[in-house]
Coordinates of C-alpha atoms in Angstrom, one line a residue:
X1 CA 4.9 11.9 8.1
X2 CA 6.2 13.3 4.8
X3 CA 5.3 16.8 3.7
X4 CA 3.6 19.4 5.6
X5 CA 0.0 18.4 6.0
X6 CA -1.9 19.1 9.2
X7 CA -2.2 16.0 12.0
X8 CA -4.9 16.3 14.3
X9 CA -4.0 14.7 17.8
X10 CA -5.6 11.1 18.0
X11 CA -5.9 8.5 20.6
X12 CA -4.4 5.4 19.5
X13 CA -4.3 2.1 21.7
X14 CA -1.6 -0.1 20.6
X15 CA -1.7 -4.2 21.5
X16 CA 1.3 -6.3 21.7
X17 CA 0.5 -9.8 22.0
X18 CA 3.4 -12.6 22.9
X19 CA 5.2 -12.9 19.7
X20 CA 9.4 -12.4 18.7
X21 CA 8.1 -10.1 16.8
X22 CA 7.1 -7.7 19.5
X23 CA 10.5 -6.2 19.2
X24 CA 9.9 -4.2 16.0
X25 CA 6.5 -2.6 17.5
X26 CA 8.5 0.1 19.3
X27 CA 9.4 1.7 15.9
X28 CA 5.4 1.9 15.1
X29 CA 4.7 3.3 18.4
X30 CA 7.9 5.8 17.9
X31 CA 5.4 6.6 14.5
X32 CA 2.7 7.9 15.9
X33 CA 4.2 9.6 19.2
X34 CA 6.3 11.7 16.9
X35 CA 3.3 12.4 14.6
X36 CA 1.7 13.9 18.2
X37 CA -0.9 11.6 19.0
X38 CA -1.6 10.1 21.8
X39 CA -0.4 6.1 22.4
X40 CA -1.3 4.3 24.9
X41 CA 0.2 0.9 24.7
X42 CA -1.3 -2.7 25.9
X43 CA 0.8 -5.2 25.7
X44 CA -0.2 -9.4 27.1
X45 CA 1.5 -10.8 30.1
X46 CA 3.6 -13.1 27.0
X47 CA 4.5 -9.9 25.6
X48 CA 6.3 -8.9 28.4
X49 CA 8.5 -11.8 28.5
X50 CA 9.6 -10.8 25.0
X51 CA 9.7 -6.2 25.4
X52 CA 9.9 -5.3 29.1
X53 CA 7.6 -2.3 30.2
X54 CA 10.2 -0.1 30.0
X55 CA 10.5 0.3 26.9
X56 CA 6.7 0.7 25.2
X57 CA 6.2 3.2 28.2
X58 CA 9.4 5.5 27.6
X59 CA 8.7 5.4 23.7
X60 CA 5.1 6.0 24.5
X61 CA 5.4 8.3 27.4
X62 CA 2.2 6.5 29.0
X63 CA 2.1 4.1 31.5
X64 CA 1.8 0.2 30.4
X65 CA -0.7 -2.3 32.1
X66 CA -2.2 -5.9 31.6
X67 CA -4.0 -5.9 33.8
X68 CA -8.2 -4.8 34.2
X69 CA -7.8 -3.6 37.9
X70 CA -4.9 -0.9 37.4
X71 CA -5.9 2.3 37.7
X72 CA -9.4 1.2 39.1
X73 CA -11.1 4.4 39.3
X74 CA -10.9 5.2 36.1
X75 CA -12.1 1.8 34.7
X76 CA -9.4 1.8 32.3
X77 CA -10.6 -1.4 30.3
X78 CA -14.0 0.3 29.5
X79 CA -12.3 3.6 28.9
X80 CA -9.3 3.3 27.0
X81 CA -11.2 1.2 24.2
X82 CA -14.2 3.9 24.6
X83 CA -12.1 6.8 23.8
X84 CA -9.6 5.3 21.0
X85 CA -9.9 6.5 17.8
X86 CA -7.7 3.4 16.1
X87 CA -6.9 -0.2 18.2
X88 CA -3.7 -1.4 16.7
X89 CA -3.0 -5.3 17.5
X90 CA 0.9 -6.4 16.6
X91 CA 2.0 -8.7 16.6
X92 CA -1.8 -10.8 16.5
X93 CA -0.6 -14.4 17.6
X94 CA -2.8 -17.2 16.9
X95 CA -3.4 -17.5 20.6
X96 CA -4.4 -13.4 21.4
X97 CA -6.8 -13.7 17.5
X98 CA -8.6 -16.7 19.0
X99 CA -9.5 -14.7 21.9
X100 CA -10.7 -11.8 20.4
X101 CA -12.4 -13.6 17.9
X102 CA -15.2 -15.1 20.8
X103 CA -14.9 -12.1 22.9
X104 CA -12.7 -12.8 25.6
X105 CA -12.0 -10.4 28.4
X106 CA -9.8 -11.6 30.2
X107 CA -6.7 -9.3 30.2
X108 CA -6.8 -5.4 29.9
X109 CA -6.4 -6.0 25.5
X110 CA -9.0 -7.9 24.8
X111 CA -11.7 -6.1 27.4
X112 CA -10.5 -2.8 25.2
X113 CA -11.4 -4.7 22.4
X114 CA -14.8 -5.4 23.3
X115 CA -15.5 -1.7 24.3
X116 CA -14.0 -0.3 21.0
X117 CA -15.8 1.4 18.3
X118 CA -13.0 3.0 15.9
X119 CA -11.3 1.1 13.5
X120 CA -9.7 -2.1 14.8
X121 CA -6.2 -3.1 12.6
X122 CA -4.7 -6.5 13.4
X123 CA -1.3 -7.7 11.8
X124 CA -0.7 -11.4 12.1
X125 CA 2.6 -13.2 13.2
X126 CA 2.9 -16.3 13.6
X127 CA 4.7 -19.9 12.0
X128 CA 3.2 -20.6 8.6
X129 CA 1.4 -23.7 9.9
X130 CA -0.1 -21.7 12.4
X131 CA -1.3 -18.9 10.2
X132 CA -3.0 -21.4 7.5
X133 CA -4.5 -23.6 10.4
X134 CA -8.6 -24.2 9.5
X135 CA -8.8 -22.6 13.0
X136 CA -7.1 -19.3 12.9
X137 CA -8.5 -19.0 9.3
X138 CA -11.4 -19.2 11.1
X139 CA -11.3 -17.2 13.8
X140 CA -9.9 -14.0 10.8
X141 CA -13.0 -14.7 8.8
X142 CA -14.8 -14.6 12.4
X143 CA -13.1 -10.8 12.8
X144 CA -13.3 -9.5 9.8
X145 CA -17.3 -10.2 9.8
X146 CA -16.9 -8.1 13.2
X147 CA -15.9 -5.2 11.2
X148 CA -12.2 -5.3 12.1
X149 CA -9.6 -5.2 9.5
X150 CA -7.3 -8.0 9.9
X151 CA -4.1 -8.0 7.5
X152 CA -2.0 -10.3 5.1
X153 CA 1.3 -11.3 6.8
X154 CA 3.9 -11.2 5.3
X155 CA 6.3 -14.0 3.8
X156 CA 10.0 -14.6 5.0
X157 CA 12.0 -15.7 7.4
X158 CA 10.5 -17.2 10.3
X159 CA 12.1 -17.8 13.7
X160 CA 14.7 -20.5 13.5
X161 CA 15.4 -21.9 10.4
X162 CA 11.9 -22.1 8.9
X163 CA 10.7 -19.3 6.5
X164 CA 7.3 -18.9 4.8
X165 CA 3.8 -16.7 5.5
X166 CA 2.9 -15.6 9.0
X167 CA 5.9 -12.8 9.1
X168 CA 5.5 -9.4 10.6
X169 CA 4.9 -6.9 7.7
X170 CA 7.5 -4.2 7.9
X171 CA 6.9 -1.4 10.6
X172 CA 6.1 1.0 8.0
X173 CA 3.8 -0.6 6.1
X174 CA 2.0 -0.9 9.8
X175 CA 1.9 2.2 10.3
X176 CA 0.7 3.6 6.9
X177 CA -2.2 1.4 7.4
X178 CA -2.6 2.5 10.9
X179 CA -2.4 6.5 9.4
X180 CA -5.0 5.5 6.3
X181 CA -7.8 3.7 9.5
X182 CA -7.4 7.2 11.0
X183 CA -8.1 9.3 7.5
X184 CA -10.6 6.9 6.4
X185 CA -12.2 4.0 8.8
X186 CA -13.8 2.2 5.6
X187 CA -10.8 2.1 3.3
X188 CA -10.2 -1.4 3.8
X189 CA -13.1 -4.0 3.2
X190 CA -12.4 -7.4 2.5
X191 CA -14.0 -6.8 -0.7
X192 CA -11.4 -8.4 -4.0
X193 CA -10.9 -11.7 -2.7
X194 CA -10.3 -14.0 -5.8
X195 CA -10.1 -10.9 -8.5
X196 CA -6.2 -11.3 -9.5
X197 CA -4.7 -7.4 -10.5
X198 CA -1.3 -6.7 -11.8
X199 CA -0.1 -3.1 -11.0
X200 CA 3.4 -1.6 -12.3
X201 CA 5.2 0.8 -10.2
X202 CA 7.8 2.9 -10.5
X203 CA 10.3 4.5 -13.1
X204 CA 12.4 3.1 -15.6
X205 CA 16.0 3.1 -16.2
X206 CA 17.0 3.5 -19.9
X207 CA 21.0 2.3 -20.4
X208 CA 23.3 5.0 -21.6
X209 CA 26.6 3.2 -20.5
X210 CA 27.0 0.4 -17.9
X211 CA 27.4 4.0 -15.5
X212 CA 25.0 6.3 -16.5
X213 CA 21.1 6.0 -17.4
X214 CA 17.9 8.3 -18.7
X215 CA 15.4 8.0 -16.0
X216 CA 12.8 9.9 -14.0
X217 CA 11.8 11.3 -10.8
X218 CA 9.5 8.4 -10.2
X219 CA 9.6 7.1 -5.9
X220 CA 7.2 4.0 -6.6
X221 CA 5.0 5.1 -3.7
X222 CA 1.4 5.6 -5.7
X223 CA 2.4 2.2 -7.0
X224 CA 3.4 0.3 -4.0
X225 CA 0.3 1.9 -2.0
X226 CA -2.0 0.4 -5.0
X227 CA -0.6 -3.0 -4.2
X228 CA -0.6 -2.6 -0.3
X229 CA -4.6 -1.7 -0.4
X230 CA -5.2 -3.7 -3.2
X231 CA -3.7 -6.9 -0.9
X232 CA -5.4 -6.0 1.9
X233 CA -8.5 -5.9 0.6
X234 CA -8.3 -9.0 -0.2
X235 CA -7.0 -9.3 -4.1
X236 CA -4.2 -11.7 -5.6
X237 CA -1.4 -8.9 -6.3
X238 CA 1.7 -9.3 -8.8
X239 CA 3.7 -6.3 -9.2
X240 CA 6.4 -5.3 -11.8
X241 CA 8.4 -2.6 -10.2
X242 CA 11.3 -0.3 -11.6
X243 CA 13.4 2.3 -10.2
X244 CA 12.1 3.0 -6.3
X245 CA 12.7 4.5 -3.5
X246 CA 14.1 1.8 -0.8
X247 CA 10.2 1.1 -0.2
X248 CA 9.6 -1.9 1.9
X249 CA 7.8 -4.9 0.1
X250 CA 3.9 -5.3 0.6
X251 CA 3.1 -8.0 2.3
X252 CA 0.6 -10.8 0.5
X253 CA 2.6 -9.3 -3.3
X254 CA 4.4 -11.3 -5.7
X255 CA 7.7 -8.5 -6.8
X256 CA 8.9 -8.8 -10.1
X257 CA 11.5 -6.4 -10.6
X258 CA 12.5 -5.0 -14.2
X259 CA 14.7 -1.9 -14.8
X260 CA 13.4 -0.8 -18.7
X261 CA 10.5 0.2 -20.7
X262 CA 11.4 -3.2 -22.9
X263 CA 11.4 -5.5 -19.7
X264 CA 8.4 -3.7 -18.0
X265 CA 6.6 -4.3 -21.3
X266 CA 7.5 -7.8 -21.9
X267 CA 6.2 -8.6 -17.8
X268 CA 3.4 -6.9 -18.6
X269 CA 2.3 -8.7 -21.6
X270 CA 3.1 -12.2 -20.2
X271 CA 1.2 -11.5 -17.1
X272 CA -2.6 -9.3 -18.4
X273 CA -4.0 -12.2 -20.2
X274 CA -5.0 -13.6 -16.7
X275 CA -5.4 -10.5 -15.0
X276 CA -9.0 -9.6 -13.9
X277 CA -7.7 -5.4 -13.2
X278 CA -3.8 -4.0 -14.7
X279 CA -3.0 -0.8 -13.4
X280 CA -0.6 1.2 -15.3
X281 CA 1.0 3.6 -12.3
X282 CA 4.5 2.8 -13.1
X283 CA 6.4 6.0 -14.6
X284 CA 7.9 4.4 -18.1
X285 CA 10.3 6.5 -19.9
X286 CA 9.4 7.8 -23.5
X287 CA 12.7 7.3 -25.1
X288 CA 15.8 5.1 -25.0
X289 CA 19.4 5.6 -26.5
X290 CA 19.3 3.8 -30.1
X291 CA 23.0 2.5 -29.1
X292 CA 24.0 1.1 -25.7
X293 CA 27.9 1.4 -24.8
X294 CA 29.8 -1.3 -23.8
X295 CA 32.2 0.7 -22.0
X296 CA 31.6 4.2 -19.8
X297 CA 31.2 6.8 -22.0
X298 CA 34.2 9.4 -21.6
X299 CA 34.6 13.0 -21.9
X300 CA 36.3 14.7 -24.6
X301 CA 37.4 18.4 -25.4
X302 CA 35.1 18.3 -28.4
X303 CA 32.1 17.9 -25.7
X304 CA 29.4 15.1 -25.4
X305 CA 28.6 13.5 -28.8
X306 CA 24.8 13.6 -29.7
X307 CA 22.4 10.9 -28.5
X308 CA 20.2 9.7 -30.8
X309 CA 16.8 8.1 -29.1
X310 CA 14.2 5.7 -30.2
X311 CA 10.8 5.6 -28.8
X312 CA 9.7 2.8 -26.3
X313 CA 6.6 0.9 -26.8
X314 CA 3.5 2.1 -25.5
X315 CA 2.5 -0.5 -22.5
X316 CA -1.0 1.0 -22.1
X317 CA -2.3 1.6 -25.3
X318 CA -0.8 -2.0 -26.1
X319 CA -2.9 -3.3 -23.5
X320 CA -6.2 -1.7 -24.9
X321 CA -5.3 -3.1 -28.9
X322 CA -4.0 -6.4 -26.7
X323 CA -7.9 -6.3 -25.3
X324 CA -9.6 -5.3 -28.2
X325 CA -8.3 -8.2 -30.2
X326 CA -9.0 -11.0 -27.7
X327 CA -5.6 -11.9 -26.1
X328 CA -6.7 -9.8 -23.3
X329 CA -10.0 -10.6 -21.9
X330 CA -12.7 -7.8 -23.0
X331 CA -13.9 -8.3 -18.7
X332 CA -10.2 -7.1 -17.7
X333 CA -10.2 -3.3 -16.7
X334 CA -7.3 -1.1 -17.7
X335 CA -6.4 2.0 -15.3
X336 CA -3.3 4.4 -16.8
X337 CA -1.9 6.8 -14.9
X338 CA -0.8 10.9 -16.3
X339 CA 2.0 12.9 -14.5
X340 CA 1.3 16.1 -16.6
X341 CA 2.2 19.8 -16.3
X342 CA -0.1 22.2 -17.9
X343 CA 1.5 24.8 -20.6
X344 CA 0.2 28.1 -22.6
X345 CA -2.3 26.6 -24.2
X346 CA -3.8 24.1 -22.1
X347 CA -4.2 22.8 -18.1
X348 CA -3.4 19.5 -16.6
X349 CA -6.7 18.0 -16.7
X350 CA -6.9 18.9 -20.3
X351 CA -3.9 17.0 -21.3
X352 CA -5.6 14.1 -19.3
X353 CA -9.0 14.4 -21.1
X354 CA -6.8 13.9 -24.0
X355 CA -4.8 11.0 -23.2
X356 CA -7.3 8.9 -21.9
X357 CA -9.0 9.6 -25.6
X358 CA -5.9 8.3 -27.2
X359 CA -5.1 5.6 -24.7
X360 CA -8.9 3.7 -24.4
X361 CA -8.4 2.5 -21.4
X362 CA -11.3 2.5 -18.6
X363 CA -9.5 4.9 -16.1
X364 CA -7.2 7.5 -16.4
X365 CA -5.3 9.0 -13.2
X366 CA -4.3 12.2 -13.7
X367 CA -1.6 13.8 -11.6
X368 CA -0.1 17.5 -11.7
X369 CA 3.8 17.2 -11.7
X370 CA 6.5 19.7 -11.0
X371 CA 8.6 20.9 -8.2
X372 CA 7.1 19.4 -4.8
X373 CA 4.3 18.0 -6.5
X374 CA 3.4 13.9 -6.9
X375 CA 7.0 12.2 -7.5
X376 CA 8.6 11.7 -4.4
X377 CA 6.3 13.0 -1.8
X378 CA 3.9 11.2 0.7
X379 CA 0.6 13.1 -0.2
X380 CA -1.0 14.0 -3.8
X381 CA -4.3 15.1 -5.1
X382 CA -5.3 14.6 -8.6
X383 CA -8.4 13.1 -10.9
X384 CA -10.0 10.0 -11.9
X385 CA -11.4 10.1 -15.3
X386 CA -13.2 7.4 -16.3
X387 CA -14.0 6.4 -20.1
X388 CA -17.8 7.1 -19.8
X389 CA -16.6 10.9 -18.7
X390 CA -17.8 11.0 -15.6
X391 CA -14.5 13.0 -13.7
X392 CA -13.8 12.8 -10.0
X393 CA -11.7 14.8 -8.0
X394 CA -9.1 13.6 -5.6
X395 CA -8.2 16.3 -2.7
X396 CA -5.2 16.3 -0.8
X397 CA -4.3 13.5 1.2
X398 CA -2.1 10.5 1.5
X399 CA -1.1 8.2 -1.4
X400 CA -2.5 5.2 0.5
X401 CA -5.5 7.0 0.6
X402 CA -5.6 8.1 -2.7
X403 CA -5.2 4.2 -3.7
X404 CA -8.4 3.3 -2.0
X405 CA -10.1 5.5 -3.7
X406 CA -8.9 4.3 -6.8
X407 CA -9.9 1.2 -6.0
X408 CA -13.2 2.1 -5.6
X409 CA -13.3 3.5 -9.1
X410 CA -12.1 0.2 -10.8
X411 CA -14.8 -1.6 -8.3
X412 CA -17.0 0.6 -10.0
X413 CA -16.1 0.0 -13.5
X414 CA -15.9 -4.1 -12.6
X415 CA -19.3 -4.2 -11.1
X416 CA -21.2 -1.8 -13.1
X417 CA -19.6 -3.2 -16.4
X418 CA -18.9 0.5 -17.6
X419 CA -15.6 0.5 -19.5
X420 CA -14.1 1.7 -22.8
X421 CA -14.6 0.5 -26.0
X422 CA -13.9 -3.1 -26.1
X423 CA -15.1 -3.4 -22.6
X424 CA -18.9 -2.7 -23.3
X425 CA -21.3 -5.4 -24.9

């Protein structure tokens, strides 16, 4: 669960419809027993064929049923849907969506779906042609309008030879969505479909040798969370990410990889000039060695010789002039991110207040770094200041969370028309 932040013991009911991809839905259950809440797993008679009982109930520690008249007295398909505070479907087949999309009852799942009243999360598996079929297309639509949250496969390889969309998203990325229902139960409408964003994540690697490289403590994780709730939410996602920490891809994002500032740049201003929203939360290094070596640099009795840097470009206030002249569209909002650390003289948000005056852009995230603090961690607090000064703060809490409510913020700026200069008529 990442750093030390109080869990509060939840009842979660976990489907498992009939899919290959059943297999990897013990390591979300293992998730959220080990983060002490209570699971209660629910998987179809086809599931069964695929993960015995066995297993969800010994990683569980809760008995596993189909069917509506186990445990009669206590009317366990009224009760267990009743008293859930998040309904996790995985893997979703065409075949258990369709169901639960006209309100079927007619195994244990789907009667606990009708009698549930927390957040509902389904994740998709299927065959490609399956998943883009007019009828399961359908039947999503049909579930989101229900108020459940239904999520972007992923793409990949497929059973058999085929690959493709309609793969299982990674069991991580399950769970963190799982974790960010339970913190907020509105943090994921379907509300970007159509609006394109372009998000950097990230730090970047600066050459010094083909060995040895300036770089930063950047994991990736604000920027990869941006993307995930961005996605799910229904907006087309490209990210250009650095330097991370082993993070598993978000499903329904295009990955461009770069490693420097010049590359990251380059990516950047390619991609913005049909980009509705670029956020800015990758972590780009300042400077870069003047001179590269070809070889590994060695040591000497002398000691090092000196490096002599250059400055990189700066992306975000490239993007603002890029705006303000008309190769960026003046409707595109701009969101930077600040990793600061206050000094003598002035505090963390003060050195924000200051770079979003220099920078122009319509956001400005402003994070406190040090020791424990932002790079590296599962959790972080912070600001949103927007151009208009209006300041909100962010408390504690997840960096999935924390993206949602920056997407809020840029929905704000979008649908209000609000922005920084350039951005205002």
């Amino acid at each position: 669960m990442g750093e030390n932040v109080g869990t509060t013991r939840k009842n979660i009911v976990i489907g498992v419809g009939g899919g290959i991809a059943a297999y990897k839905v013990g390591s979300v259950v293992r998730h959220f027993t080990e983060a002490g809440h209570h699971v209660r797993v629910i998987p179809t008679e086809s599931a069964l064929k695929f993960v015995g009982a066995a297993t969800f109930e010994a990683l569980s520690g809760n008995p596993v049923s189909t069917e509506v008249f186990a445990d009669v007295p206590r009317v366990p398909h009224v009760r267990l849907g009743q008293e859930a505070d998040l309904v996790l479907i995985a893997p979703a087949t065409a075949d258990l969506m369709a169901r639960a999309a006209s309100g079927r009852a007619d195994d244990l799942l789907t009667s606990t779906l009708l009698t549930a009243r927390c957040p509902v999360l389904f994740v998709p598996a299927m065959h490609t042609e399956m998943w883009e079929h007019p009828a399961t297309q359908a039947n999503v639509s049909t579930l989101r309008e229900h108020g459940a949250t239904v999520m972007t496969p992923a793409s990949g390889r497929l059973t058999g030879v085929d690959t493709g969309a309609g793969r299982l998203p990674d069991p991580q990325e399950i769970s963190l969505l799982g974790e960010l229902l339970l913190d907020r139960p509105d943090a994921l409408p379907y509300d970007l479909a159509g609006v394109k964003f372009l998000i950097s994540a990230g730090g970047t690697r600066e050459p010094l040798d083909p060995v040895r490289y300036l770089g930063n403590r950047s994991s990736g994780k604000q920027g990869y969370a941006l993307a995930r709730a961005a996605a799910q939410r229904g907006a087309q996602v490209t990210m250009v990410a650095g330097a991370t920490s082993n993070l598993p891809d978000p499903a329904g994002v295009e990955i461009i990889r770069i490693a420097t500032a010049a590359q990251l740049a380059d990516e950047i201003g390619k991609r913005a000039p049909e980009t509705d929203v670029v956020i800015m939360a990758a972590a780009v290094a300042d400077f870069r060695p003047v001179q590269v070596s070809d070889a590994k640099i060695k040591k000497s009795d002398s000691g090092p010789a000196p490096i002599e840097l250059t400055t990189n470009p700066d992306i975000l206030a490239g993007l603002v002039a890029a705006r303000r002249s008309g190769s960026v569209p003046r409707s595109t909002a701009i969101v930077g991110f600040a990793a600061e650390t206050g000094d003598l003289q002035h505090g963390v948000l003060d050195h924000g207040r200051a770079k979003l005056a220099r920078k122009g852009c319509d956001l400005l995230v402003v994070n406190a770094v040090g020791e424990g603090k932002a790079f590296g961690m599962d959790h972080n607090t912070g600001w949103i200041l927007a151009a208009g000064g209006e300041e909100t703060a962010l408390p504690l809490g997840s960096k999935t969370l924390m993206a949602t409510r920056i997407l809020d913020a840029i929905n704000a700026v979008r649908t209000d028309g609000v922005g920084a200069e350039g951005r205002c008529p």
